[in-house]
Amino acid sequence: ILSGCADTLIKIWEINTKKETYTFGGHLSAVNAVSFSADSQRIISGSSDTTIKVWNVEEKTLSFTLNGHSSGITSVCFSSDLSLVYSSSEDR
């Protein structure tokens, strides 16, 4: 299970034990949207800080940050072939 939190963190949870297995940090505001890639090797996150971040699950590192929205991110996902990311925002 994957969760994005108001405390700026992203957490991976083990479903059987109901315990947190890893925490990613890097956003400056609440994390509003998170998603695993289809192969579960990457995480994408969107935040009220207007950034989208892509994380490497195995290496437990930030791969890169995308900028371009002027308001908080409300949803994120990968394309099935991982060549694109999709996002929505409170942009007007």
PDB file of N, CA and C in Angstrom:
ATOM      1  N   ILE A   1       0.857  -1.168   0.000  1.00  0.00           N
ATOM      2  CA  ILE A   1       0.000   0.000   0.000  1.00  0.00           C
ATOM      3  C   ILE A   1       0.902   1.229   0.000  1.00  0.00           C
ATOM      4  N   LEU A   2       0.455   2.267  -0.674  1.00  0.00           N
ATOM      5  CA  LEU A   2       1.200   3.511  -0.794  1.00  0.00           C
ATOM      6  C   LEU A   2       0.337   4.645  -0.271  1.00  0.00           C
ATOM      7  N   SER A   3       0.939   5.544   0.520  1.00  0.00           N
ATOM      8  CA  SER A   3       0.166   6.684   1.022  1.00  0.00           C
ATOM      9  C   SER A   3       0.975   7.972   0.910  1.00  0.00           C
ATOM     10  N   GLY A   4       0.271   9.044   0.595  1.00  0.00           N
ATOM     11  CA  GLY A   4       0.832  10.386   0.606  1.00  0.00           C
ATOM     12  C   GLY A   4       0.229  11.118   1.787  1.00  0.00           C
ATOM     13  N   CYS A   5       1.041  11.922   2.448  1.00  0.00           N
ATOM     14  CA  CYS A   5       0.620  12.489   3.727  1.00  0.00           C
ATOM     15  C   CYS A   5       0.709  14.010   3.762  1.00  0.00           C
ATOM     16  N   ALA A   6      -0.098  14.599   4.624  1.00  0.00           N
ATOM     17  CA  ALA A   6      -0.069  16.043   4.831  1.00  0.00           C
ATOM     18  C   ALA A   6       1.260  16.497   5.431  1.00  0.00           C
ATOM     19  N   ASP A   7       1.982  15.575   6.055  1.00  0.00           N
ATOM     20  CA  ASP A   7       3.279  15.917   6.665  1.00  0.00           C
ATOM     21  C   ASP A   7       4.423  15.905   5.654  1.00  0.00           C
ATOM     22  N   THR A   8       4.118  15.858   4.362  1.00  0.00           N
ATOM     23  CA  THR A   8       5.048  15.898   3.219  1.00  0.00           C
ATOM     24  C   THR A   8       5.705  14.558   2.899  1.00  0.00           C
ATOM     25  N   LEU A   9       5.341  13.495   3.578  1.00  0.00           N
ATOM     26  CA  LEU A   9       5.990  12.200   3.387  1.00  0.00           C
ATOM     27  C   LEU A   9       5.161  11.253   2.530  1.00  0.00           C
ATOM     28  N   ILE A  10       5.846  10.287   1.935  1.00  0.00           N
ATOM     29  CA  ILE A  10       5.236   9.204   1.164  1.00  0.00           C
ATOM     30  C   ILE A  10       5.633   7.917   1.871  1.00  0.00           C
ATOM     31  N   LYS A  11       4.669   7.054   2.126  1.00  0.00           N
ATOM     32  CA  LYS A  11       4.963   5.835   2.879  1.00  0.00           C
ATOM     33  C   LYS A  11       4.516   4.596   2.116  1.00  0.00           C
ATOM     34  N   ILE A  12       5.362   3.568   2.189  1.00  0.00           N
ATOM     35  CA  ILE A  12       5.021   2.245   1.673  1.00  0.00           C
ATOM     36  C   ILE A  12       4.697   1.368   2.875  1.00  0.00           C
ATOM     37  N   TRP A  13       3.591   0.637   2.762  1.00  0.00           N
ATOM     38  CA  TRP A  13       3.114  -0.207   3.856  1.00  0.00           C
ATOM     39  C   TRP A  13       3.046  -1.655   3.408  1.00  0.00           C
ATOM     40  N   GLU A  14       3.400  -2.572   4.277  1.00  0.00           N
ATOM     41  CA  GLU A  14       3.252  -4.006   4.037  1.00  0.00           C
ATOM     42  C   GLU A  14       1.834  -4.383   4.425  1.00  0.00           C
ATOM     43  N   ILE A  15       1.087  -4.896   3.486  1.00  0.00           N
ATOM     44  CA  ILE A  15      -0.333  -5.160   3.716  1.00  0.00           C
ATOM     45  C   ILE A  15      -0.574  -6.266   4.751  1.00  0.00           C
ATOM     46  N   ASN A  16       0.269  -7.293   4.759  1.00  0.00           N
ATOM     47  CA  ASN A  16       0.050  -8.407   5.690  1.00  0.00           C
ATOM     48  C   ASN A  16       0.344  -8.043   7.138  1.00  0.00           C
ATOM     49  N   THR A  17       1.410  -7.278   7.353  1.00  0.00           N
ATOM     50  CA  THR A  17       1.783  -6.914   8.727  1.00  0.00           C
ATOM     51  C   THR A  17       1.186  -5.574   9.158  1.00  0.00           C
ATOM     52  N   LYS A  18       0.676  -4.821   8.177  1.00  0.00           N
ATOM     53  CA  LYS A  18       0.131  -3.485   8.432  1.00  0.00           C
ATOM     54  C   LYS A  18       1.185  -2.537   8.999  1.00  0.00           C
ATOM     55  N   LYS A  19       2.443  -2.767   8.618  1.00  0.00           N
ATOM     56  CA  LYS A  19       3.543  -1.935   9.101  1.00  0.00           C
ATOM     57  C   LYS A  19       4.167  -1.157   7.949  1.00  0.00           C
ATOM     58  N   GLU A  20       4.632   0.026   8.282  1.00  0.00           N
ATOM     59  CA  GLU A  20       5.334   0.864   7.325  1.00  0.00           C
ATOM     60  C   GLU A  20       6.684   0.231   7.015  1.00  0.00           C
ATOM     61  N   THR A  21       7.023   0.144   5.720  1.00  0.00           N
ATOM     62  CA  THR A  21       8.307  -0.456   5.355  1.00  0.00           C
ATOM     63  C   THR A  21       9.333   0.565   4.881  1.00  0.00           C
ATOM     64  N   TYR A  22       8.866   1.708   4.362  1.00  0.00           N
ATOM     65  CA  TYR A  22       9.802   2.745   3.944  1.00  0.00           C
ATOM     66  C   TYR A  22       9.081   4.078   3.829  1.00  0.00           C
ATOM     67  N   THR A  23       9.828   5.152   4.082  1.00  0.00           N
ATOM     68  CA  THR A  23       9.308   6.512   3.951  1.00  0.00           C
ATOM     69  C   THR A  23      10.204   7.316   3.024  1.00  0.00           C
ATOM     70  N   PHE A  24       9.594   7.966   2.053  1.00  0.00           N
ATOM     71  CA  PHE A  24      10.293   8.891   1.166  1.00  0.00           C
ATOM     72  C   PHE A  24       9.963  10.308   1.597  1.00  0.00           C
ATOM     73  N   GLY A  25      10.954  11.178   1.601  1.00  0.00           N
ATOM     74  CA  GLY A  25      10.734  12.582   1.921  1.00  0.00           C
ATOM     75  C   GLY A  25      11.389  13.468   0.883  1.00  0.00           C
ATOM     76  N   GLY A  26      10.774  14.604   0.601  1.00  0.00           N
ATOM     77  CA  GLY A  26      11.355  15.504  -0.389  1.00  0.00           C
ATOM     78  C   GLY A  26      10.434  16.624  -0.807  1.00  0.00           C
ATOM     79  N   HIS A  27       9.134  16.427  -0.631  1.00  0.00           N
ATOM     80  CA  HIS A  27       8.194  17.499  -0.952  1.00  0.00           C
ATOM     81  C   HIS A  27       8.212  18.553   0.157  1.00  0.00           C
ATOM     82  N   LEU A  28       7.812  19.755  -0.196  1.00  0.00           N
ATOM     83  CA  LEU A  28       7.807  20.864   0.761  1.00  0.00           C
ATOM     84  C   LEU A  28       6.432  21.136   1.350  1.00  0.00           C
ATOM     85  N   SER A  29       5.401  20.506   0.791  1.00  0.00           N
ATOM     86  CA  SER A  29       4.022  20.658   1.273  1.00  0.00           C
ATOM     87  C   SER A  29       3.341  19.297   1.208  1.00  0.00           C
ATOM     88  N   ALA A  30       2.078  19.270   1.569  1.00  0.00           N
ATOM     89  CA  ALA A  30       1.305  18.025   1.605  1.00  0.00           C
ATOM     90  C   ALA A  30       1.400  17.256   0.293  1.00  0.00           C
ATOM     91  N   VAL A  31       1.474  15.943   0.408  1.00  0.00           N
ATOM     92  CA  VAL A  31       1.466  15.061  -0.760  1.00  0.00           C
ATOM     93  C   VAL A  31       0.017  14.659  -0.999  1.00  0.00           C
ATOM     94  N   ASN A  32      -0.532  15.113  -2.119  1.00  0.00           N
ATOM     95  CA  ASN A  32      -1.952  14.926  -2.426  1.00  0.00           C
ATOM     96  C   ASN A  32      -2.249  13.703  -3.277  1.00  0.00           C
ATOM     97  N   ALA A  33      -1.243  13.208  -4.003  1.00  0.00           N
ATOM     98  CA  ALA A  33      -1.480  12.112  -4.937  1.00  0.00           C
ATOM     99  C   ALA A  33      -0.231  11.252  -5.048  1.00  0.00           C
ATOM    100  N   VAL A  34      -0.434   9.933  -5.046  1.00  0.00           N
ATOM    101  CA  VAL A  34       0.675   8.988  -5.216  1.00  0.00           C
ATOM    102  C   VAL A  34       0.203   7.806  -6.053  1.00  0.00           C
ATOM    103  N   SER A  35       1.150   7.190  -6.754  1.00  0.00           N
ATOM    104  CA  SER A  35       0.811   6.009  -7.545  1.00  0.00           C
ATOM    105  C   SER A  35       2.074   5.204  -7.817  1.00  0.00           C
ATOM    106  N   PHE A  36       1.935   3.870  -7.808  1.00  0.00           N
ATOM    107  CA  PHE A  36       3.005   2.986  -8.254  1.00  0.00           C
ATOM    108  C   PHE A  36       2.960   2.883  -9.770  1.00  0.00           C
ATOM    109  N   SER A  37       4.110   2.633 -10.381  1.00  0.00           N
ATOM    110  CA  SER A  37       4.150   2.257 -11.793  1.00  0.00           C
ATOM    111  C   SER A  37       3.612   0.838 -11.916  1.00  0.00           C
ATOM    112  N   ALA A  38       3.273   0.427 -13.129  1.00  0.00           N
ATOM    113  CA  ALA A  38       2.711  -0.905 -13.354  1.00  0.00           C
ATOM    114  C   ALA A  38       3.657  -2.013 -12.900  1.00  0.00           C
ATOM    115  N   ASP A  39       4.970  -1.773 -12.977  1.00  0.00           N
ATOM    116  CA  ASP A  39       5.946  -2.781 -12.553  1.00  0.00           C
ATOM    117  C   ASP A  39       6.346  -2.638 -11.082  1.00  0.00           C
ATOM    118  N   SER A  40       5.746  -1.667 -10.391  1.00  0.00           N
ATOM    119  CA  SER A  40       6.001  -1.392  -8.967  1.00  0.00           C
ATOM    120  C   SER A  40       7.440  -0.990  -8.669  1.00  0.00           C
ATOM    121  N   GLN A  41       8.195  -0.594  -9.680  1.00  0.00           N
ATOM    122  CA  GLN A  41       9.584  -0.184  -9.473  1.00  0.00           C
ATOM    123  C   GLN A  41       9.732   1.320  -9.278  1.00  0.00           C
ATOM    124  N   ARG A  42       8.672   2.063  -9.578  1.00  0.00           N
ATOM    125  CA  ARG A  42       8.699   3.521  -9.442  1.00  0.00           C
ATOM    126  C   ARG A  42       7.444   3.999  -8.725  1.00  0.00           C
ATOM    127  N   ILE A  43       7.600   5.156  -8.106  1.00  0.00           N
ATOM    128  CA  ILE A  43       6.475   5.851  -7.483  1.00  0.00           C
ATOM    129  C   ILE A  43       6.449   7.245  -8.078  1.00  0.00           C
ATOM    130  N   ILE A  44       5.252   7.744  -8.323  1.00  0.00           N
ATOM    131  CA  ILE A  44       5.087   9.141  -8.708  1.00  0.00           C
ATOM    132  C   ILE A  44       4.271   9.810  -7.615  1.00  0.00           C
ATOM    133  N   SER A  45       4.647  11.047  -7.287  1.00  0.00           N
ATOM    134  CA  SER A  45       3.929  11.780  -6.242  1.00  0.00           C
ATOM    135  C   SER A  45       3.689  13.211  -6.694  1.00  0.00           C
ATOM    136  N   GLY A  46       2.561  13.764  -6.262  1.00  0.00           N
ATOM    137  CA  GLY A  46       2.215  15.148  -6.556  1.00  0.00           C
ATOM    138  C   GLY A  46       1.871  15.860  -5.271  1.00  0.00           C
ATOM    139  N   SER A  47       2.268  17.107  -5.178  1.00  0.00           N
ATOM    140  CA  SER A  47       2.183  17.824  -3.913  1.00  0.00           C
ATOM    141  C   SER A  47       1.554  19.213  -4.059  1.00  0.00           C
ATOM    142  N   SER A  48       1.135  19.734  -2.924  1.00  0.00           N
ATOM    143  CA  SER A  48       0.680  21.128  -2.873  1.00  0.00           C
ATOM    144  C   SER A  48       1.820  22.094  -3.167  1.00  0.00           C
ATOM    145  N   ASP A  49       3.070  21.621  -3.119  1.00  0.00           N
ATOM    146  CA  ASP A  49       4.208  22.488  -3.451  1.00  0.00           C
ATOM    147  C   ASP A  49       4.354  22.693  -4.960  1.00  0.00           C
ATOM    148  N   THR A  50       3.428  22.152  -5.751  1.00  0.00           N
ATOM    149  CA  THR A  50       3.307  22.256  -7.215  1.00  0.00           C
ATOM    150  C   THR A  50       4.278  21.348  -7.977  1.00  0.00           C
ATOM    151  N   THR A  51       5.008  20.482  -7.293  1.00  0.00           N
ATOM    152  CA  THR A  51       5.952  19.600  -7.977  1.00  0.00           C
ATOM    153  C   THR A  51       5.416  18.176  -8.083  1.00  0.00           C
ATOM    154  N   ILE A  52       5.955  17.475  -9.089  1.00  0.00           N
ATOM    155  CA  ILE A  52       5.732  16.046  -9.273  1.00  0.00           C
ATOM    156  C   ILE A  52       7.100  15.396  -9.133  1.00  0.00           C
ATOM    157  N   LYS A  53       7.166  14.340  -8.341  1.00  0.00           N
ATOM    158  CA  LYS A  53       8.441  13.649  -8.134  1.00  0.00           C
ATOM    159  C   LYS A  53       8.297  12.186  -8.526  1.00  0.00           C
ATOM    160  N   VAL A  54       9.350  11.655  -9.142  1.00  0.00           N
ATOM    161  CA  VAL A  54       9.408  10.245  -9.494  1.00  0.00           C
ATOM    162  C   VAL A  54      10.520   9.611  -8.669  1.00  0.00           C
ATOM    163  N   TRP A  55      10.174   8.504  -8.012  1.00  0.00           N
ATOM    164  CA  TRP A  55      11.064   7.831  -7.066  1.00  0.00           C
ATOM    165  C   TRP A  55      11.386   6.436  -7.558  1.00  0.00           C
ATOM    166  N   ASN A  56      12.605   5.960  -7.259  1.00  0.00           N
ATOM    167  CA  ASN A  56      13.010   4.594  -7.548  1.00  0.00           C
ATOM    168  C   ASN A  56      12.793   3.773  -6.271  1.00  0.00           C
ATOM    169  N   VAL A  57      11.902   2.796  -6.333  1.00  0.00           N
ATOM    170  CA  VAL A  57      11.534   2.029  -5.136  1.00  0.00           C
ATOM    171  C   VAL A  57      12.699   1.162  -4.667  1.00  0.00           C
ATOM    172  N   GLU A  58      13.339   0.445  -5.580  1.00  0.00           N
ATOM    173  CA  GLU A  58      14.423  -0.467  -5.202  1.00  0.00           C
ATOM    174  C   GLU A  58      15.609   0.277  -4.592  1.00  0.00           C
ATOM    175  N   GLU A  59      16.013   1.380  -5.233  1.00  0.00           N
ATOM    176  CA  GLU A  59      17.161   2.152  -4.750  1.00  0.00           C
ATOM    177  C   GLU A  59      16.790   3.126  -3.629  1.00  0.00           C
ATOM    178  N   LYS A  60      15.473   3.329  -3.441  1.00  0.00           N
ATOM    179  CA  LYS A  60      14.962   4.247  -2.413  1.00  0.00           C
ATOM    180  C   LYS A  60      15.522   5.664  -2.597  1.00  0.00           C
ATOM    181  N   THR A  61      15.470   6.123  -3.864  1.00  0.00           N
ATOM    182  CA  THR A  61      16.007   7.435  -4.202  1.00  0.00           C
ATOM    183  C   THR A  61      15.024   8.227  -5.058  1.00  0.00           C
ATOM    184  N   LEU A  62      15.200   9.527  -5.050  1.00  0.00           N
ATOM    185  CA  LEU A  62      14.461  10.415  -5.941  1.00  0.00           C
ATOM    186  C   LEU A  62      15.116  10.352  -7.310  1.00  0.00           C
ATOM    187  N   SER A  63      14.349  10.020  -8.339  1.00  0.00           N
ATOM    188  CA  SER A  63      14.877   9.966  -9.706  1.00  0.00           C
ATOM    189  C   SER A  63      14.908  11.355 -10.333  1.00  0.00           C
ATOM    190  N   PHE A  64      13.796  12.080 -10.242  1.00  0.00           N
ATOM    191  CA  PHE A  64      13.750  13.443 -10.759  1.00  0.00           C
ATOM    192  C   PHE A  64      12.490  14.151 -10.291  1.00  0.00           C
ATOM    193  N   THR A  65      12.514  15.480 -10.460  1.00  0.00           N
ATOM    194  CA  THR A  65      11.394  16.344 -10.106  1.00  0.00           C
ATOM    195  C   THR A  65      10.917  17.063 -11.357  1.00  0.00           C
ATOM    196  N   LEU A  66       9.604  17.112 -11.529  1.00  0.00           N
ATOM    197  CA  LEU A  66       8.994  17.837 -12.648  1.00  0.00           C
ATOM    198  C   LEU A  66       8.318  19.091 -12.117  1.00  0.00           C
ATOM    199  N   ASN A  67       8.573  20.199 -12.793  1.00  0.00           N
ATOM    200  CA  ASN A  67       7.937  21.473 -12.466  1.00  0.00           C
ATOM    201  C   ASN A  67       7.113  21.907 -13.669  1.00  0.00           C
ATOM    202  N   GLY A  68       6.100  22.681 -13.445  1.00  0.00           N
ATOM    203  CA  GLY A  68       5.300  23.164 -14.568  1.00  0.00           C
ATOM    204  C   GLY A  68       3.918  23.609 -14.151  1.00  0.00           C
ATOM    205  N   HIS A  69       3.424  23.054 -13.076  1.00  0.00           N
ATOM    206  CA  HIS A  69       2.129  23.508 -12.565  1.00  0.00           C
ATOM    207  C   HIS A  69       2.329  24.736 -11.685  1.00  0.00           C
ATOM    208  N   SER A  70       1.310  25.566 -11.633  1.00  0.00           N
ATOM    209  CA  SER A  70       1.388  26.767 -10.794  1.00  0.00           C
ATOM    210  C   SER A  70       0.560  26.643  -9.524  1.00  0.00           C
ATOM    211  N   SER A  71      -0.151  25.527  -9.371  1.00  0.00           N
ATOM    212  CA  SER A  71      -0.939  25.261  -8.164  1.00  0.00           C
ATOM    213  C   SER A  71      -0.739  23.803  -7.764  1.00  0.00           C
ATOM    214  N   GLY A  72      -1.274  23.452  -6.612  1.00  0.00           N
ATOM    215  CA  GLY A  72      -1.104  22.118  -6.068  1.00  0.00           C
ATOM    216  C   GLY A  72      -1.559  21.012  -7.003  1.00  0.00           C
ATOM    217  N   ILE A  73      -0.839  19.907  -6.986  1.00  0.00           N
ATOM    218  CA  ILE A  73      -1.153  18.740  -7.799  1.00  0.00           C
ATOM    219  C   ILE A  73      -2.280  17.963  -7.131  1.00  0.00           C
ATOM    220  N   THR A  74      -3.241  17.498  -7.922  1.00  0.00           N
ATOM    221  CA  THR A  74      -4.378  16.759  -7.365  1.00  0.00           C
ATOM    222  C   THR A  74      -4.399  15.283  -7.758  1.00  0.00           C
ATOM    223  N   SER A  75      -3.742  14.910  -8.871  1.00  0.00           N
ATOM    224  CA  SER A  75      -3.654  13.501  -9.239  1.00  0.00           C
ATOM    225  C   SER A  75      -2.436  13.272 -10.130  1.00  0.00           C
ATOM    226  N   VAL A  76      -1.912  12.040 -10.081  1.00  0.00           N
ATOM    227  CA  VAL A  76      -0.752  11.659 -10.886  1.00  0.00           C
ATOM    228  C   VAL A  76      -0.862  10.191 -11.274  1.00  0.00           C
ATOM    229  N   CYS A  77      -0.288   9.828 -12.430  1.00  0.00           N
ATOM    230  CA  CYS A  77      -0.169   8.421 -12.806  1.00  0.00           C
ATOM    231  C   CYS A  77       0.829   8.297 -13.945  1.00  0.00           C
ATOM    232  N   PHE A  78       1.329   7.075 -14.131  1.00  0.00           N
ATOM    233  CA  PHE A  78       2.225   6.740 -15.228  1.00  0.00           C
ATOM    234  C   PHE A  78       1.414   6.186 -16.390  1.00  0.00           C
ATOM    235  N   SER A  79       1.927   6.360 -17.612  1.00  0.00           N
ATOM    236  CA  SER A  79       1.367   5.621 -18.743  1.00  0.00           C
ATOM    237  C   SER A  79       1.792   4.166 -18.581  1.00  0.00           C
ATOM    238  N   SER A  80       1.097   3.256 -19.250  1.00  0.00           N
ATOM    239  CA  SER A  80       1.380   1.823 -19.080  1.00  0.00           C
ATOM    240  C   SER A  80       2.794   1.436 -19.510  1.00  0.00           C
ATOM    241  N   ASP A  81       3.372   2.169 -20.477  1.00  0.00           N
ATOM    242  CA  ASP A  81       4.735   1.850 -20.920  1.00  0.00           C
ATOM    243  C   ASP A  81       5.793   2.709 -20.209  1.00  0.00           C
ATOM    244  N   LEU A  82       5.386   3.496 -19.238  1.00  0.00           N
ATOM    245  CA  LEU A  82       6.258   4.345 -18.413  1.00  0.00           C
ATOM    246  C   LEU A  82       6.934   5.477 -19.179  1.00  0.00           C
ATOM    247  N   SER A  83       6.480   5.759 -20.390  1.00  0.00           N
ATOM    248  CA  SER A  83       7.105   6.819 -21.177  1.00  0.00           C
ATOM    249  C   SER A  83       6.538   8.203 -20.864  1.00  0.00           C
ATOM    250  N   LEU A  84       5.371   8.246 -20.211  1.00  0.00           N
ATOM    251  CA  LEU A  84       4.720   9.512 -19.881  1.00  0.00           C
ATOM    252  C   LEU A  84       4.213   9.488 -18.452  1.00  0.00           C
ATOM    253  N   VAL A  85       4.080  10.677 -17.891  1.00  0.00           N
ATOM    254  CA  VAL A  85       3.352  10.823 -16.633  1.00  0.00           C
ATOM    255  C   VAL A  85       2.194  11.777 -16.883  1.00  0.00           C
ATOM    256  N   TYR A  86       1.105  11.526 -16.193  1.00  0.00           N
ATOM    257  CA  TYR A  86      -0.070  12.376 -16.305  1.00  0.00           C
ATOM    258  C   TYR A  86      -0.327  13.012 -14.960  1.00  0.00           C
ATOM    259  N   SER A  87      -0.807  14.253 -14.995  1.00  0.00           N
ATOM    260  CA  SER A  87      -1.084  14.952 -13.752  1.00  0.00           C
ATOM    261  C   SER A  87      -2.245  15.916 -13.942  1.00  0.00           C
ATOM    262  N   SER A  88      -2.897  16.203 -12.838  1.00  0.00           N
ATOM    263  CA  SER A  88      -3.887  17.284 -12.836  1.00  0.00           C
ATOM    264  C   SER A  88      -3.551  18.174 -11.655  1.00  0.00           C
ATOM    265  N   SER A  89      -4.061  19.408 -11.736  1.00  0.00           N
ATOM    266  CA  SER A  89      -3.686  20.405 -10.747  1.00  0.00           C
ATOM    267  C   SER A  89      -4.843  21.360 -10.513  1.00  0.00           C
ATOM    268  N   GLU A  90      -4.680  22.184  -9.514  1.00  0.00           N
ATOM    269  CA  GLU A  90      -5.646  23.246  -9.242  1.00  0.00           C
ATOM    270  C   GLU A  90      -5.371  24.468 -10.116  1.00  0.00           C
ATOM    271  N   ASP A  91      -4.498  24.337 -11.127  1.00  0.00           N
ATOM    272  CA  ASP A  91      -4.215  25.443 -12.059  1.00  0.00           C
ATOM    273  C   ASP A  91      -5.523  25.978 -12.649  1.00  0.00           C
ATOM    274  N   ARG A  92      -5.549  27.229 -12.933  1.00  0.00           N
ATOM    275  CA  ARG A  92      -6.719  27.835 -13.557  1.00  0.00           C
ATOM    276  C   ARG A  92      -6.346  28.380 -14.903  1.00  0.00           C
TER     277      ARG A  92
END
